[in-house]
């Protein structure tokens, strides 16, 4: 049985067929565009692998105009600008990458890092706070934010950042050490000591933690404890000179002058810059004639005012360490 279609039905069928053909053509074109973009990214990667940086940059700029929403191309451009030291241009490109892919947390961090490097701390703080809202366990973001706040003397805010981070990184010794530094600046030495001890407990190779503990022990007048910590610092090369310097002070306070002379001469052999500290420290007056300047036939010259000398004679130097 033959059924005659109405004119309206025929028109509808034609419209559907034409729509399908148009959609298919668009799909092919989009697919072709995706393939061109992917090929462009591969070519860019190849140029960079061959160290053809200038050619790669020109090609990337051309491709970024053709594919303004290409995450990969903008990221490559940002990396090239950063390598060249063109931080403002790198920042612009990294910000574009963040706009194209909010889930690239490493690029969020990179933007904040470069903002801090460009001394745009307020913008860096906002970027890091946003990043930590999305990924609160991002430890590098916590550390950078804490450092910026610490440098700006926003100590209570820094404490808040570190405290929150410990929920996600409870065995990260750097966080405990940083909190110790903040509490030191807040003159809460007991709290500072607790956090330095925790940091040193988590990382036995954290000699800076031992050094800070030694200084706090001296502030609190716990000389035996300070001596123990400074002695442990002798194992690390970069702290050895300073450790001997403070061990000499402890020995003088205890009245062990011979030991103090030995320590201070060792300190000078390791770090000649310590001479300037000794010259201005009244505590060393009693042994100044026995202090030897390495490789020089001269005694140390104390650069103190009459008032400082008198104060030292009255107090015996017991509270004059620094």
mmCIF file of C-alpha atoms in Angstrom:
data_model
loop_
_atom_site.group_PDB
_atom_site.id
_atom_site.type_symbol
_atom_site.label_atom_id
_atom_site.label_comp_id
_atom_site.label_asym_id
_atom_site.label_seq_id
_atom_site.Cartn_x
_atom_site.Cartn_y
_atom_site.Cartn_z
ATOM 1 C CA UNK A 1 0.000 0.000 0.000
ATOM 2 C CA UNK A 2 1.486 3.302 -1.109
ATOM 3 C CA UNK A 3 1.212 6.204 1.378
ATOM 4 C CA UNK A 4 1.511 9.720 0.004
ATOM 5 C CA UNK A 5 3.404 12.088 2.327
ATOM 6 C CA UNK A 6 2.047 15.550 2.863
ATOM 7 C CA UNK A 7 4.051 18.566 1.745
ATOM 8 C CA UNK A 8 4.598 19.625 5.385
ATOM 9 C CA UNK A 9 5.975 16.200 6.277
ATOM 10 C CA UNK A 10 8.355 16.329 3.309
ATOM 11 C CA UNK A 11 9.579 19.772 4.405
ATOM 12 C CA UNK A 12 10.163 18.553 7.963
ATOM 13 C CA UNK A 13 12.127 15.520 6.729
ATOM 14 C CA UNK A 14 14.261 17.749 4.489
ATOM 15 C CA UNK A 15 14.971 20.123 7.371
ATOM 16 C CA UNK A 16 16.026 17.203 9.601
ATOM 17 C CA UNK A 17 18.311 15.774 6.902
ATOM 18 C CA UNK A 18 19.902 19.161 6.235
ATOM 19 C CA UNK A 19 20.370 19.726 10.015
ATOM 20 C CA UNK A 20 22.088 16.334 10.347
ATOM 21 C CA UNK A 21 24.388 17.164 7.433
ATOM 22 C CA UNK A 22 25.264 20.590 8.944
ATOM 23 C CA UNK A 23 25.947 19.058 12.371
ATOM 24 C CA UNK A 24 28.140 16.405 10.765
ATOM 25 C CA UNK A 25 30.114 19.050 8.857
ATOM 26 C CA UNK A 26 30.596 21.084 12.062
ATOM 27 C CA UNK A 27 31.705 17.965 13.929
ATOM 28 C CA UNK A 28 34.259 17.242 11.214
ATOM 29 C CA UNK A 29 35.513 20.846 11.299
ATOM 30 C CA UNK A 30 35.737 20.855 15.115
ATOM 31 C CA UNK A 31 37.517 17.528 15.040
ATOM 32 C CA UNK A 32 39.860 18.901 12.408
ATOM 33 C CA UNK A 33 40.495 21.998 14.570
ATOM 34 C CA UNK A 34 41.256 19.795 17.589
ATOM 35 C CA UNK A 35 43.667 17.760 15.520
ATOM 36 C CA UNK A 36 45.388 20.921 14.245
ATOM 37 C CA UNK A 37 45.701 22.186 17.828
ATOM 38 C CA UNK A 38 47.115 18.871 19.038
ATOM 39 C CA UNK A 39 49.565 18.781 16.142
ATOM 40 C CA UNK A 40 50.586 22.363 16.972
ATOM 41 C CA UNK A 41 51.239 21.410 20.607
ATOM 42 C CA UNK A 42 53.353 18.449 19.523
ATOM 43 C CA UNK A 43 55.366 20.619 17.132
ATOM 44 C CA UNK A 44 55.903 23.177 19.902
ATOM 45 C CA UNK A 45 57.102 20.439 22.256
ATOM 46 C CA UNK A 46 59.488 19.160 19.568
ATOM 47 C CA UNK A 47 60.959 22.642 18.997
ATOM 48 C CA UNK A 48 61.577 23.035 22.739
ATOM 49 C CA UNK A 49 63.186 19.591 22.927
ATOM 50 C CA UNK A 50 65.552 20.694 20.148
ATOM 51 C CA UNK A 51 66.388 23.877 22.130
ATOM 52 C CA UNK A 52 64.985 26.067 19.348
ATOM 53 C CA UNK A 53 63.573 28.486 21.915
ATOM 54 C CA UNK A 54 63.117 31.552 19.713
ATOM 55 C CA UNK A 55 61.445 29.564 16.957
ATOM 56 C CA UNK A 56 59.262 27.838 19.562
ATOM 57 C CA UNK A 57 58.215 31.172 21.068
ATOM 58 C CA UNK A 58 57.262 32.667 17.694
ATOM 59 C CA UNK A 59 55.307 29.538 16.858
ATOM 60 C CA UNK A 60 53.579 29.543 20.267
ATOM 61 C CA UNK A 61 52.567 33.198 19.864
ATOM 62 C CA UNK A 62 51.126 32.440 16.423
ATOM 63 C CA UNK A 63 49.271 29.391 17.772
ATOM 64 C CA UNK A 64 47.927 31.338 20.772
ATOM 65 C CA UNK A 65 46.256 33.775 18.375
ATOM 66 C CA UNK A 66 44.733 30.912 16.413
ATOM 67 C CA UNK A 67 43.774 28.941 19.532
ATOM 68 C CA UNK A 68 43.253 31.541 22.309
ATOM 69 C CA UNK A 69 41.716 28.917 24.603
ATOM 70 C CA UNK A 70 44.561 26.427 24.326
ATOM 71 C CA UNK A 71 45.667 25.637 27.873
ATOM 72 C CA UNK A 72 48.845 23.870 26.723
ATOM 73 C CA UNK A 73 50.061 26.659 24.413
ATOM 74 C CA UNK A 74 49.587 29.384 27.030
ATOM 75 C CA UNK A 75 51.368 27.238 29.615
ATOM 76 C CA UNK A 76 54.341 26.676 27.301
ATOM 77 C CA UNK A 77 54.517 30.413 26.596
ATOM 78 C CA UNK A 78 54.468 31.181 30.319
ATOM 79 C CA UNK A 79 57.310 28.728 30.949
ATOM 80 C CA UNK A 80 59.399 30.253 28.159
ATOM 81 C CA UNK A 81 58.881 33.797 29.443
ATOM 82 C CA UNK A 82 59.748 32.708 32.982
ATOM 83 C CA UNK A 83 62.949 31.050 31.766
ATOM 84 C CA UNK A 84 63.901 34.308 30.026
ATOM 85 C CA UNK A 85 63.287 36.267 33.223
ATOM 86 C CA UNK A 86 60.334 38.142 31.707
ATOM 87 C CA UNK A 87 58.230 37.657 34.819
ATOM 88 C CA UNK A 88 55.427 40.097 33.959
ATOM 89 C CA UNK A 89 54.782 38.351 30.646
ATOM 90 C CA UNK A 90 55.065 34.965 32.353
ATOM 91 C CA UNK A 91 52.528 36.067 34.970
ATOM 92 C CA UNK A 92 50.048 37.161 32.293
ATOM 93 C CA UNK A 93 50.286 33.778 30.596
ATOM 94 C CA UNK A 94 50.085 31.777 33.845
ATOM 95 C CA UNK A 95 46.997 33.764 34.884
ATOM 96 C CA UNK A 96 45.457 32.905 31.500
ATOM 97 C CA UNK A 97 46.241 29.229 32.182
ATOM 98 C CA UNK A 98 44.472 29.439 35.558
ATOM 99 C CA UNK A 99 41.437 30.963 33.848
ATOM 100 C CA UNK A 100 41.391 28.080 31.349
ATOM 101 C CA UNK A 101 41.931 25.357 33.946
ATOM 102 C CA UNK A 102 41.128 26.155 37.569
ATOM 103 C CA UNK A 103 42.107 22.636 38.616
ATOM 104 C CA UNK A 104 45.782 23.123 37.776
ATOM 105 C CA UNK A 105 46.821 23.858 41.354
ATOM 106 C CA UNK A 106 50.511 23.931 40.493
ATOM 107 C CA UNK A 107 49.937 26.886 38.176
ATOM 108 C CA UNK A 108 47.931 28.651 40.901
ATOM 109 C CA UNK A 109 50.977 28.233 43.127
ATOM 110 C CA UNK A 110 53.315 29.404 40.354
ATOM 111 C CA UNK A 111 51.307 32.627 39.953
ATOM 112 C CA UNK A 112 51.518 33.298 43.703
ATOM 113 C CA UNK A 113 55.236 32.488 43.727
ATOM 114 C CA UNK A 114 55.948 34.974 40.915
ATOM 115 C CA UNK A 115 53.735 37.637 42.501
ATOM 116 C CA UNK A 116 55.754 37.328 45.708
ATOM 117 C CA UNK A 117 58.958 37.521 43.685
ATOM 118 C CA UNK A 118 57.679 40.737 42.101
ATOM 119 C CA UNK A 119 56.925 42.045 45.633
ATOM 120 C CA UNK A 120 53.166 41.992 45.012
ATOM 121 C CA UNK A 121 52.481 40.374 48.358
ATOM 122 C CA UNK A 122 48.819 41.355 48.712
ATOM 123 C CA UNK A 123 47.973 39.694 45.386
ATOM 124 C CA UNK A 124 50.103 36.664 46.265
ATOM 125 C CA UNK A 125 48.298 36.265 49.600
ATOM 126 C CA UNK A 126 44.874 36.342 47.906
ATOM 127 C CA UNK A 127 45.984 33.779 45.310
ATOM 128 C CA UNK A 128 47.370 31.439 47.990
ATOM 129 C CA UNK A 129 44.284 31.783 50.182
ATOM 130 C CA UNK A 130 42.077 30.896 47.191
ATOM 131 C CA UNK A 131 44.309 27.926 46.383
ATOM 132 C CA UNK A 132 44.155 26.623 49.965
ATOM 133 C CA UNK A 133 40.352 26.873 49.941
ATOM 134 C CA UNK A 134 40.336 24.543 46.919
ATOM 135 C CA UNK A 135 43.175 22.310 48.119
ATOM 136 C CA UNK A 136 43.832 22.797 51.856
ATOM 137 C CA UNK A 137 46.541 20.094 51.944
ATOM 138 C CA UNK A 138 48.774 21.885 49.415
ATOM 139 C CA UNK A 139 51.806 22.136 51.692
ATOM 140 C CA UNK A 140 53.948 24.394 49.458
ATOM 141 C CA UNK A 141 51.139 26.961 49.306
ATOM 142 C CA UNK A 142 50.896 26.886 53.115
ATOM 143 C CA UNK A 143 54.644 27.407 53.495
ATOM 144 C CA UNK A 144 54.770 30.316 51.039
ATOM 145 C CA UNK A 145 51.721 32.015 52.566
ATOM 146 C CA UNK A 146 53.170 31.583 56.052
ATOM 147 C CA UNK A 147 56.529 33.016 54.952
ATOM 148 C CA UNK A 148 54.903 36.089 53.392
ATOM 149 C CA UNK A 149 52.788 36.746 56.484
ATOM 150 C CA UNK A 150 55.845 36.227 58.712
ATOM 151 C CA UNK A 151 57.925 38.712 56.696
ATOM 152 C CA UNK A 152 55.087 41.238 56.963
ATOM 153 C CA UNK A 153 54.998 40.620 60.736
ATOM 154 C CA UNK A 154 51.419 39.347 60.570
ATOM 155 C CA UNK A 155 52.324 36.669 63.071
ATOM 156 C CA UNK A 156 48.852 35.697 64.300
ATOM 157 C CA UNK A 157 47.656 35.187 60.721
ATOM 158 C CA UNK A 158 50.734 33.065 60.010
ATOM 159 C CA UNK A 159 49.972 30.935 63.086
ATOM 160 C CA UNK A 160 46.422 30.428 61.870
ATOM 161 C CA UNK A 161 47.684 29.262 58.459
ATOM 162 C CA UNK A 162 50.186 26.805 59.984
ATOM 163 C CA UNK A 163 47.667 25.484 62.519
ATOM 164 C CA UNK A 164 45.139 24.752 59.766
ATOM 165 C CA UNK A 165 47.820 23.064 57.654
ATOM 166 C CA UNK A 166 48.738 20.688 60.505
ATOM 167 C CA UNK A 167 45.285 19.105 60.183
ATOM 168 C CA UNK A 168 46.328 17.798 56.759
ATOM 169 C CA UNK A 169 50.085 17.437 57.314
ATOM 170 C CA UNK A 170 50.507 16.397 60.972
ATOM 171 C CA UNK A 171 54.049 15.043 60.492
ATOM 172 C CA UNK A 172 55.442 17.909 58.407
ATOM 173 C CA UNK A 173 58.383 19.050 60.554
ATOM 174 C CA UNK A 174 58.747 22.333 58.598
ATOM 175 C CA UNK A 175 55.361 23.479 59.903
ATOM 176 C CA UNK A 176 56.391 22.924 63.524
ATOM 177 C CA UNK A 177 59.686 24.710 62.928
ATOM 178 C CA UNK A 178 57.888 27.666 61.311
ATOM 179 C CA UNK A 179 55.455 27.865 64.212
ATOM 180 C CA UNK A 180 58.431 27.905 66.567
ATOM 181 C CA UNK A 181 59.813 30.898 64.651
ATOM 182 C CA UNK A 182 56.474 32.729 64.872
ATOM 183 C CA UNK A 183 56.136 32.113 68.623
ATOM 184 C CA UNK A 184 59.728 33.336 69.058
ATOM 185 C CA UNK A 185 58.787 36.620 67.391
ATOM 186 C CA UNK A 186 55.748 36.816 69.660
ATOM 187 C CA UNK A 187 58.112 36.381 72.666
ATOM 188 C CA UNK A 188 56.276 33.228 73.715
ATOM 189 C CA UNK A 189 59.476 31.271 74.229
ATOM 190 C CA UNK A 190 57.883 28.314 75.991
ATOM 191 C CA UNK A 191 55.538 27.692 73.053
ATOM 192 C CA UNK A 192 58.388 28.261 70.599
ATOM 193 C CA UNK A 193 60.460 25.675 72.421
ATOM 194 C CA UNK A 194 57.646 23.111 72.244
ATOM 195 C CA UNK A 195 57.372 23.474 68.467
ATOM 196 C CA UNK A 196 61.128 23.433 67.867
ATOM 197 C CA UNK A 197 61.335 20.255 69.953
ATOM 198 C CA UNK A 198 58.543 18.663 67.908
ATOM 199 C CA UNK A 199 60.297 19.646 64.664
ATOM 200 C CA UNK A 200 63.593 18.197 65.882
ATOM 201 C CA UNK A 201 61.789 15.042 67.014
ATOM 202 C CA UNK A 202 60.268 14.527 63.549
ATOM 203 C CA UNK A 203 63.537 15.252 61.772
ATOM 204 C CA UNK A 204 66.674 14.406 63.721
ATOM 205 C CA UNK A 205 68.741 16.066 60.988
ATOM 206 C CA UNK A 206 67.033 19.418 61.542
ATOM 207 C CA UNK A 207 70.021 21.148 63.112
ATOM 208 C CA UNK A 208 68.416 24.595 62.764
ATOM 209 C CA UNK A 209 65.753 23.390 65.177
ATOM 210 C CA UNK A 210 68.446 22.386 67.674
ATOM 211 C CA UNK A 211 70.102 25.783 67.209
ATOM 212 C CA UNK A 212 66.858 27.659 67.907
ATOM 213 C CA UNK A 213 66.254 25.511 70.977
ATOM 214 C CA UNK A 214 69.737 26.377 72.209
ATOM 215 C CA UNK A 215 69.079 30.120 71.846
ATOM 216 C CA UNK A 216 65.746 29.877 73.663
ATOM 217 C CA UNK A 217 67.359 27.878 76.455
ATOM 218 C CA UNK A 218 69.877 30.699 76.893
ATOM 219 C CA UNK A 219 67.064 33.269 76.990
ATOM 220 C CA UNK A 220 65.416 31.241 79.741
ATOM 221 C CA UNK A 221 68.718 30.853 81.617
ATOM 222 C CA UNK A 222 68.828 27.076 81.134
ATOM 223 C CA UNK A 223 72.557 27.003 80.423
ATOM 224 C CA UNK A 224 73.143 23.248 80.708
ATOM 225 C CA UNK A 225 70.374 22.573 78.236
ATOM 226 C CA UNK A 226 71.654 25.292 75.887
ATOM 227 C CA UNK A 227 75.157 23.827 76.074
ATOM 228 C CA UNK A 228 73.815 20.409 75.116
ATOM 229 C CA UNK A 229 71.937 21.790 72.106
ATOM 230 C CA UNK A 230 74.893 23.906 70.890
ATOM 231 C CA UNK A 231 77.194 20.888 71.236
ATOM 232 C CA UNK A 232 74.889 18.921 68.919
ATOM 233 C CA UNK A 233 75.076 21.814 66.417
ATOM 234 C CA UNK A 234 78.840 21.301 66.115
ATOM 235 C CA UNK A 235 78.039 18.385 63.802
ATOM 236 C CA UNK A 236 76.797 20.695 61.049
ATOM 237 C CA UNK A 237 79.345 22.780 59.170
ATOM 238 C CA UNK A 238 77.296 25.944 58.615
ATOM 239 C CA UNK A 239 76.490 26.227 62.356
ATOM 240 C CA UNK A 240 79.819 25.150 63.832
ATOM 241 C CA UNK A 241 81.361 28.627 64.210
ATOM 242 C CA UNK A 242 78.264 30.133 65.820
ATOM 243 C CA UNK A 243 77.872 27.132 68.115
ATOM 244 C CA UNK A 244 81.436 27.558 69.439
ATOM 245 C CA UNK A 245 80.769 31.300 69.883
ATOM 246 C CA UNK A 246 77.775 30.641 72.146
ATOM 247 C CA UNK A 247 79.497 27.781 73.953
ATOM 248 C CA UNK A 248 82.238 30.278 74.828
ATOM 249 C CA UNK A 249 79.611 32.621 76.295
ATOM 250 C CA UNK A 250 78.112 29.813 78.379
ATOM 251 C CA UNK A 251 81.567 28.857 79.671
ATOM 252 C CA UNK A 252 82.266 32.476 80.677
ATOM 253 C CA UNK A 253 78.941 32.763 82.493
ATOM 254 C CA UNK A 254 79.809 29.559 84.372
ATOM 255 C CA UNK A 255 83.253 30.948 85.197
ATOM 256 C CA UNK A 256 85.066 28.383 83.036
ATOM 257 C CA UNK A 257 87.439 30.836 81.363
ATOM 258 C CA UNK A 258 89.944 28.310 80.014
ATOM 259 C CA UNK A 259 87.183 26.441 78.242
ATOM 260 C CA UNK A 260 85.767 29.743 76.928
ATOM 261 C CA UNK A 261 89.168 30.712 75.452
ATOM 262 C CA UNK A 262 89.377 27.369 73.658
ATOM 263 C CA UNK A 263 85.836 27.679 72.269
ATOM 264 C CA UNK A 264 86.179 31.270 71.067
ATOM 265 C CA UNK A 265 89.505 30.589 69.338
ATOM 266 C CA UNK A 266 87.946 27.620 67.555
ATOM 267 C CA UNK A 267 85.018 29.838 66.523
ATOM 268 C CA UNK A 268 87.417 32.398 65.016
ATOM 269 C CA UNK A 269 89.304 29.711 63.106
ATOM 270 C CA UNK A 270 86.044 28.566 61.519
ATOM 271 C CA UNK A 271 84.411 31.960 60.972
ATOM 272 C CA UNK A 272 86.546 35.097 61.085
ATOM 273 C CA UNK A 273 83.442 37.359 60.937
ATOM 274 C CA UNK A 274 82.748 36.391 64.571
ATOM 275 C CA UNK A 275 85.518 38.831 65.511
ATOM 276 C CA UNK A 276 83.065 41.730 65.038
ATOM 277 C CA UNK A 277 80.624 40.130 67.498
ATOM 278 C CA UNK A 278 83.355 39.611 70.085
ATOM 279 C CA UNK A 279 84.576 43.218 69.799
ATOM 280 C CA UNK A 280 81.148 44.531 70.847
ATOM 281 C CA UNK A 281 80.376 41.984 73.558
ATOM 282 C CA UNK A 282 81.391 42.938 77.146
ATOM 283 C CA UNK A 283 81.329 39.308 78.237
ATOM 284 C CA UNK A 284 84.649 38.697 76.451
ATOM 285 C CA UNK A 285 86.528 41.491 78.280
ATOM 286 C CA UNK A 286 87.902 39.077 80.865
ATOM 287 C CA UNK A 287 89.644 36.911 78.248
ATOM 288 C CA UNK A 288 90.427 39.469 75.527
ATOM 289 C CA UNK A 289 94.205 39.067 75.946
ATOM 290 C CA UNK A 290 93.942 35.331 75.247
ATOM 291 C CA UNK A 291 91.821 35.565 72.120
ATOM 292 C CA UNK A 292 93.907 34.873 69.002
ATOM 293 C CA UNK A 293 93.083 36.233 65.568
ATOM 294 C CA UNK A 294 93.891 33.426 63.075
ATOM 295 C CA UNK A 295 96.947 34.043 60.867
ATOM 296 C CA UNK A 296 97.440 37.513 62.345
ATOM 297 C CA UNK A 297 99.869 38.540 65.039
ATOM 298 C CA UNK A 298 97.474 40.744 66.994
ATOM 299 C CA UNK A 299 95.016 40.659 69.850
ATOM 300 C CA UNK A 300 91.363 41.441 69.594
ATOM 301 C CA UNK A 301 90.362 45.072 70.049
ATOM 302 C CA UNK A 302 87.269 45.560 72.194
ATOM 303 C CA UNK A 303 84.996 48.313 70.889
ATOM 304 C CA UNK A 304 82.914 49.119 73.959
ATOM 305 C CA UNK A 305 81.782 52.325 75.605
ATOM 306 C CA UNK A 306 82.831 53.136 79.193
ATOM 307 C CA UNK A 307 79.225 52.587 80.271
ATOM 308 C CA UNK A 308 79.153 49.052 78.804
ATOM 309 C CA UNK A 309 82.445 48.207 80.530
ATOM 310 C CA UNK A 310 81.145 49.441 83.909
ATOM 311 C CA UNK A 311 77.852 47.537 83.528
ATOM 312 C CA UNK A 312 79.767 44.383 82.718
ATOM 313 C CA UNK A 313 81.986 44.762 85.794
ATOM 314 C CA UNK A 314 78.958 45.196 88.054
ATOM 315 C CA UNK A 315 76.906 42.334 86.577
ATOM 316 C CA UNK A 316 79.775 40.044 85.726
ATOM 317 C CA UNK A 317 78.453 39.640 82.213
ATOM 318 C CA UNK A 318 75.965 36.957 83.274
ATOM 319 C CA UNK A 319 73.049 38.396 81.343
ATOM 320 C CA UNK A 320 74.984 39.921 78.485
ATOM 321 C CA UNK A 321 74.853 37.291 75.726
ATOM 322 C CA UNK A 322 73.617 37.810 72.181
#
